Coordinates of C-alpha atoms in Angstrom, one line a residue:
M1 CA -2.2 -16.1 -22.4
A2 CA 0.5 -17.4 -24.7
E3 CA 3.6 -18.8 -22.9
D4 CA 5.9 -16.3 -24.6
Q5 CA 3.8 -13.3 -23.6
P6 CA 5.4 -11.4 -20.7
S7 CA 3.5 -11.4 -17.5
L8 CA 2.3 -8.3 -15.8
L9 CA 5.2 -8.5 -13.4
Q10 CA 7.7 -8.7 -16.2
K11 CA 6.2 -5.7 -17.9
F12 CA 6.4 -3.9 -14.5
V13 CA 10.0 -4.7 -14.1
Q14 CA 11.1 -4.3 -17.7
D15 CA 9.9 -0.8 -18.1
E16 CA 7.9 -1.3 -21.3
L17 CA 6.3 1.9 -22.4
P18 CA 3.0 2.1 -24.3
Q19 CA 2.9 4.5 -27.1
E20 CA 0.5 6.9 -25.4
L21 CA 2.9 7.2 -22.4
R22 CA 6.0 8.0 -24.3
D23 CA 5.2 11.6 -25.0
L24 CA 4.5 12.2 -21.3
V25 CA 7.6 10.6 -19.9
S26 CA 9.9 12.2 -22.4
N27 CA 9.4 15.5 -20.6
L28 CA 9.7 14.2 -17.1
P29 CA 12.7 13.9 -14.8
M30 CA 14.1 10.3 -14.9
E31 CA 16.2 8.2 -12.5
N32 CA 17.3 4.6 -12.4
G33 CA 14.6 2.4 -10.8
W34 CA 14.5 -0.2 -8.0
A35 CA 12.7 -3.2 -9.5
E36 CA 12.0 -1.3 -12.6
K37 CA 14.5 0.1 -15.1
H38 CA 13.5 3.7 -14.6
L39 CA 11.4 5.9 -12.4
Y40 CA 9.8 9.1 -13.6
Q41 CA 8.9 12.1 -11.5
Y42 CA 5.3 13.3 -11.9
Q43 CA 3.6 15.8 -9.6
G44 CA 6.6 15.7 -7.3
F45 CA 6.7 11.9 -6.8
W46 CA 8.5 8.9 -8.5
Y47 CA 6.6 6.2 -10.5
N48 CA 7.4 3.4 -12.8
P49 CA 5.7 3.7 -16.2
F50 CA 3.0 1.1 -15.4
I51 CA 1.8 3.0 -12.3
L52 CA 2.1 6.3 -14.0
Q53 CA -0.2 5.1 -16.8
A54 CA -2.7 4.0 -14.2
L55 CA -2.4 7.3 -12.3
V56 CA -3.0 9.5 -15.3
T57 CA -6.0 7.4 -16.4
L58 CA -7.6 7.3 -12.9
Q59 CA -7.2 11.1 -12.4
K60 CA -9.3 11.6 -15.5
H61 CA -12.0 8.9 -15.0
F62 CA -12.2 7.4 -11.5
H63 CA -15.4 8.2 -9.6
A64 CA -15.3 7.8 -5.8
N65 CA -18.4 7.0 -3.8
D66 CA -19.2 8.9 -0.6
N67 CA -19.0 5.6 1.4
D68 CA -15.8 4.4 -0.1
I69 CA -12.9 3.4 2.2
F70 CA -9.4 4.1 1.0
L71 CA -6.4 2.4 2.6
V72 CA -3.3 4.4 1.7
S73 CA 0.3 3.8 2.4
I74 CA 3.8 4.3 1.0
P75 CA 5.0 0.8 -0.1
K76 CA 6.2 -1.6 2.6
S77 CA 4.5 0.2 5.5
G78 CA 2.2 -2.6 6.6
T79 CA -0.3 -2.5 3.7
T80 CA -1.1 -6.2 3.8
W81 CA -1.9 -6.1 7.6
L82 CA -4.1 -3.0 7.2
K83 CA -6.1 -4.6 4.4
A84 CA -6.7 -7.7 6.6
L85 CA -7.8 -5.6 9.6
A86 CA -10.1 -3.3 7.6
F87 CA -11.7 -6.1 5.7
S88 CA -12.4 -8.0 8.8
I89 CA -13.9 -5.0 10.6
V90 CA -16.2 -4.0 7.8
N91 CA -17.3 -7.5 6.9
R92 CA -17.5 -9.2 10.3
S93 CA -21.3 -9.4 10.3
K94 CA -21.1 -11.4 7.0
Y95 CA -18.5 -13.8 8.3
P96 CA -19.2 -14.4 12.0
N97 CA -17.5 -17.8 11.7
F98 CA -13.7 -17.1 11.6
Q99 CA -13.0 -20.7 10.7
N100 CA -14.6 -20.1 7.2
H101 CA -13.4 -16.5 6.9
P102 CA -12.3 -15.3 3.4
L103 CA -8.9 -14.5 4.7
I104 CA -8.3 -18.3 5.2
N105 CA -8.4 -18.9 1.5
N106 CA -7.5 -15.5 0.1
N107 CA -4.5 -13.2 0.3
P108 CA -5.5 -9.8 1.7
H109 CA -4.6 -8.2 -1.6
A110 CA -7.3 -10.4 -3.3
L111 CA -9.9 -9.1 -0.9
V112 CA -8.9 -5.4 -1.0
P113 CA -7.8 -4.5 -4.5
F114 CA -5.1 -2.0 -5.4
L115 CA -6.6 0.8 -7.5
E116 CA -3.4 1.2 -9.6
F117 CA -2.8 -2.6 -10.1
D118 CA -6.2 -4.1 -10.5
L119 CA -7.2 -1.5 -13.0
N120 CA -5.1 -3.4 -15.6
S121 CA -6.5 -6.9 -15.1
S122 CA -5.9 -7.9 -18.7
N123 CA -2.1 -7.6 -18.5
E124 CA -2.2 -4.7 -20.9
F125 CA -1.5 -1.0 -20.5
L126 CA -5.1 -0.3 -21.3
P127 CA -7.5 0.6 -18.4
N128 CA -10.2 -1.9 -17.8
F129 CA -12.9 0.2 -16.2
N130 CA -15.3 -2.7 -16.1
S131 CA -13.2 -3.7 -13.0
L132 CA -14.3 -0.5 -11.4
S133 CA -18.0 -1.2 -11.8
R134 CA -20.3 -2.4 -9.1
S135 CA -20.8 -5.7 -11.0
S136 CA -17.1 -6.6 -10.5
S137 CA -16.3 -8.9 -7.6
L138 CA -13.4 -6.5 -6.7
F139 CA -15.5 -3.5 -6.3
S140 CA -19.1 -4.8 -5.7
S141 CA -19.2 -4.5 -1.9
S142 CA -20.7 -1.6 -0.1
P143 CA -18.7 0.2 1.2
R144 CA -16.0 -0.5 -1.3
I145 CA -12.6 -0.9 0.4
I146 CA -9.8 0.2 -2.0
S147 CA -6.1 0.4 -1.5
T148 CA -3.6 2.7 -3.1
H149 CA 0.0 4.0 -2.8
F150 CA -0.8 7.3 -4.5
P151 CA 0.2 10.5 -2.6
Y152 CA -2.5 12.9 -1.6
V153 CA -1.7 15.5 -4.2
S154 CA -2.2 12.8 -7.0
L155 CA -5.5 11.3 -5.7
P156 CA -8.4 11.7 -8.2
N157 CA -10.4 14.8 -7.4
S158 CA -13.5 12.7 -6.7
V159 CA -11.7 11.1 -3.8
K160 CA -10.7 14.4 -2.3
E161 CA -14.1 16.0 -2.9
S162 CA -16.2 13.0 -1.7
S163 CA -17.1 12.1 1.9
C164 CA -15.1 8.9 1.6
K165 CA -12.9 7.7 4.5
I166 CA -9.1 7.6 4.1
V167 CA -6.9 5.6 6.4
Y168 CA -3.2 6.4 6.0
L169 CA -0.6 4.0 7.4
C170 CA 3.0 5.0 7.8
R171 CA 6.1 3.4 9.4
D172 CA 9.6 4.2 10.6
P173 CA 11.4 5.1 7.3
K174 CA 14.4 2.9 8.3
D175 CA 12.2 -0.2 8.4
I176 CA 10.5 0.9 5.2
L177 CA 13.9 1.0 3.5
I178 CA 14.9 -2.4 4.6
S179 CA 11.6 -4.0 3.8
R180 CA 11.5 -2.3 0.4
W181 CA 15.0 -3.4 -0.4
H182 CA 14.2 -7.1 0.4
F183 CA 11.0 -6.8 -1.6
T184 CA 12.8 -5.3 -4.6
N185 CA 15.3 -8.1 -4.8
K186 CA 12.6 -10.7 -4.6
L187 CA 10.9 -9.0 -7.6
R188 CA 14.3 -8.8 -9.5
K189 CA 15.1 -12.4 -8.9
G190 CA 15.6 -14.3 -12.1
I191 CA 15.1 -11.1 -14.1
T192 CA 18.0 -8.8 -13.3
D193 CA 20.9 -8.5 -10.8
N194 CA 20.4 -7.9 -7.1
F195 CA 20.0 -4.3 -5.9
S196 CA 22.6 -3.4 -3.3
L197 CA 21.6 -2.0 0.1
E198 CA 24.1 0.8 -0.4
D199 CA 22.4 1.9 -3.7
A200 CA 18.9 1.5 -2.2
F201 CA 20.0 3.7 0.8
E202 CA 21.4 6.5 -1.3
M203 CA 18.3 6.6 -3.5
F204 CA 15.9 6.4 -0.6
C205 CA 17.7 9.3 1.1
K206 CA 17.4 11.4 -2.1
G207 CA 13.7 10.6 -2.2
V208 CA 14.0 8.5 -5.3
S209 CA 12.0 5.4 -4.6
P210 CA 8.6 4.1 -5.8
G211 CA 6.0 6.5 -4.3
G212 CA 8.8 8.7 -2.8
P213 CA 10.0 11.0 -1.4
F214 CA 8.7 9.2 1.7
W215 CA 8.7 12.4 3.7
D216 CA 6.4 14.3 1.2
H217 CA 4.2 11.2 1.0
M218 CA 3.6 11.1 4.7
L219 CA 3.4 14.9 5.1
G220 CA 0.7 15.1 2.4
Y221 CA -1.8 13.1 4.3
W222 CA -0.6 14.4 7.7
N223 CA -1.2 18.0 6.7
E224 CA -4.5 17.3 5.1
G225 CA -5.7 15.3 8.1
M226 CA -4.8 18.3 10.4
K227 CA -7.2 20.5 8.6
S228 CA -10.5 20.9 10.4
S229 CA -12.4 20.1 7.2
N230 CA -10.7 16.7 7.0
N231 CA -10.3 15.6 10.6
K232 CA -13.2 13.1 10.2
K233 CA -12.1 12.1 6.7
I234 CA -8.4 11.1 7.2
M235 CA -7.1 8.8 10.0
F236 CA -3.3 8.8 10.3
L237 CA -1.9 5.5 11.7
K238 CA 1.6 4.3 12.5
Y239 CA 2.6 0.7 12.1
E240 CA 4.5 0.9 15.4
E241 CA 1.4 2.0 17.2
I242 CA -0.6 -1.0 15.9
K243 CA 2.1 -3.3 17.1
M244 CA 2.3 -1.7 20.5
N245 CA -1.4 -1.5 21.2
P246 CA -3.3 -3.5 18.6
L247 CA -6.6 -3.7 20.6
L248 CA -6.9 0.0 21.1
V249 CA -6.0 0.8 17.5
L250 CA -8.4 -1.8 16.2
K251 CA -11.2 -0.2 18.2
E252 CA -10.4 3.3 17.0
L253 CA -10.1 2.1 13.4
A254 CA -13.6 0.5 13.6
E255 CA -15.1 3.6 15.0
F256 CA -13.5 5.8 12.3
L257 CA -14.8 3.5 9.6
G258 CA -18.3 3.6 11.0
F259 CA -18.3 0.0 12.2
P260 CA -17.8 0.3 16.0
F261 CA -17.7 -2.8 18.1
S262 CA -20.6 -3.3 20.4
R263 CA -20.2 -4.0 24.1
E264 CA -21.4 -7.5 23.4
E265 CA -18.8 -8.0 20.7
E266 CA -16.1 -6.8 23.0
A267 CA -17.3 -9.1 25.8
V268 CA -17.3 -12.2 23.7
G269 CA -13.8 -11.5 22.3
V270 CA -14.6 -10.5 18.7
M271 CA -11.8 -8.0 18.6
D272 CA -9.3 -10.5 19.9
D273 CA -10.5 -13.0 17.3
I274 CA -9.9 -10.5 14.5
L275 CA -6.4 -9.6 15.8
K276 CA -5.6 -13.3 16.0
L277 CA -6.9 -13.9 12.5
C278 CA -5.0 -11.0 11.0
S279 CA -1.8 -11.6 13.0
F280 CA 1.5 -11.9 11.0
D281 CA 2.0 -15.4 12.4
N282 CA -1.4 -16.6 11.3
L283 CA -1.5 -15.0 7.9
S284 CA 2.0 -15.9 6.9
N285 CA 1.5 -19.5 7.6
L286 CA -1.8 -20.0 5.7
E287 CA -1.6 -22.2 2.7
V288 CA -2.9 -19.4 0.4
N289 CA 0.0 -17.1 1.5
T290 CA 2.7 -19.7 1.1
N291 CA 1.7 -20.5 -2.4
G292 CA -0.1 -18.9 -5.3
K293 CA 0.1 -15.4 -6.9
T294 CA -1.7 -12.2 -6.9
S295 CA -3.7 -10.9 -9.8
F296 CA -0.7 -8.8 -10.8
G297 CA 1.7 -11.7 -10.9
V298 CA 3.5 -11.5 -7.6
E299 CA 3.8 -14.5 -5.3
N300 CA 1.7 -14.2 -2.2
N301 CA 4.6 -15.1 0.1
I302 CA 6.5 -12.1 -1.0
F303 CA 4.3 -9.9 1.2
F304 CA 5.3 -11.7 4.4
R305 CA 8.9 -11.4 5.6
R306 CA 9.3 -10.6 9.3
G307 CA 6.7 -8.1 10.3
Q308 CA 8.9 -6.7 13.1
V309 CA 9.7 -3.2 14.4
G310 CA 13.3 -2.2 14.3
D311 CA 14.6 -4.8 11.8
W312 CA 16.8 -2.0 10.4
K313 CA 19.2 -2.5 13.3
N314 CA 20.3 -5.7 11.6
Y315 CA 21.3 -4.0 8.4
L316 CA 22.1 -0.3 8.6
T317 CA 25.5 1.0 9.7
T318 CA 25.9 3.7 12.3
E319 CA 26.6 6.3 9.6
M320 CA 23.5 5.2 7.6
V321 CA 21.3 5.5 10.7
E322 CA 22.7 8.9 11.6
K323 CA 22.1 10.2 8.0
L324 CA 18.6 8.8 7.8
N325 CA 17.6 10.0 11.3
N326 CA 18.7 13.5 10.4
I327 CA 16.5 13.4 7.3
I328 CA 13.6 12.2 9.4
A329 CA 14.2 14.9 12.0
N330 CA 14.4 17.7 9.4
K331 CA 11.6 16.5 7.1
L332 CA 9.1 14.9 9.6
T333 CA 9.7 15.5 13.3
E334 CA 9.5 19.2 13.1
H335 CA 6.0 18.8 11.6
G336 CA 4.9 16.5 14.4
I337 CA 5.5 13.1 12.9
Q338 CA 7.8 11.1 15.2
F339 CA 9.1 7.5 15.1

């Protein structure tokens, strides 16, 4: 790639529109973006142009396999951790020696690809469907483990209609906000001015954030998972529950994915080994995660900040907390989602 050619990250931030997308976005509601210049509302949710291009293409062409595993989350809900856990569960028979585990030398995002990001591996707004074939290293395993931030309503029909497994991870929206705000300013560094917490808060509360509104994103998977036809297809997880009881959640996750731990594995501490390998302290201090970049141009260390529950207490004012708690109560709690 020529030195003066913008990176994928720069295209993502600078809001470059391919010709084929201009007609679509010209008729969509638009708001100022977070890392990007603008967000566009499509099917009730907000996207930057790059993700919107991928979404429209995937809805038309992506084919899900019945044994696929989809890891879904709204951005900054613990996606990196979930990827590490799921990859380790599914592939533990291939890598019994944790000292030589792929996570030692690979960021979790390199092992479990993002559907919407890794589609465009050539740094162009043209879909590379070769990356979706079984010959690709990203999608060659069986079952395929694929990550996405897409809301349920926008998933390709083949995902909804197949027998694939969907693991949905959510988090206290107050912590999502703070984590997203920090992440955004790391993306904007050197490209544009910092994004104030006050502006981020107001947009978040309006539902205008990448992948937002957060309440509709969570409710989409929650409501689908409550249906009897989907109770074995969708697993709804909370970041806080994993932090509180990681061993129990790991066991339940393995059973849901179809890779339950045997009594022998439990007895010799395989579950404990996986939790230690995938812990925030371990992953964040690995050489691969302190240096290097993802395939879509983001530094690996940007995905590891604090990994704590309740960090919002260090940033939000009493008035902010009250306003956001009221939104959570009105939009989520009455439907059964509590934080």
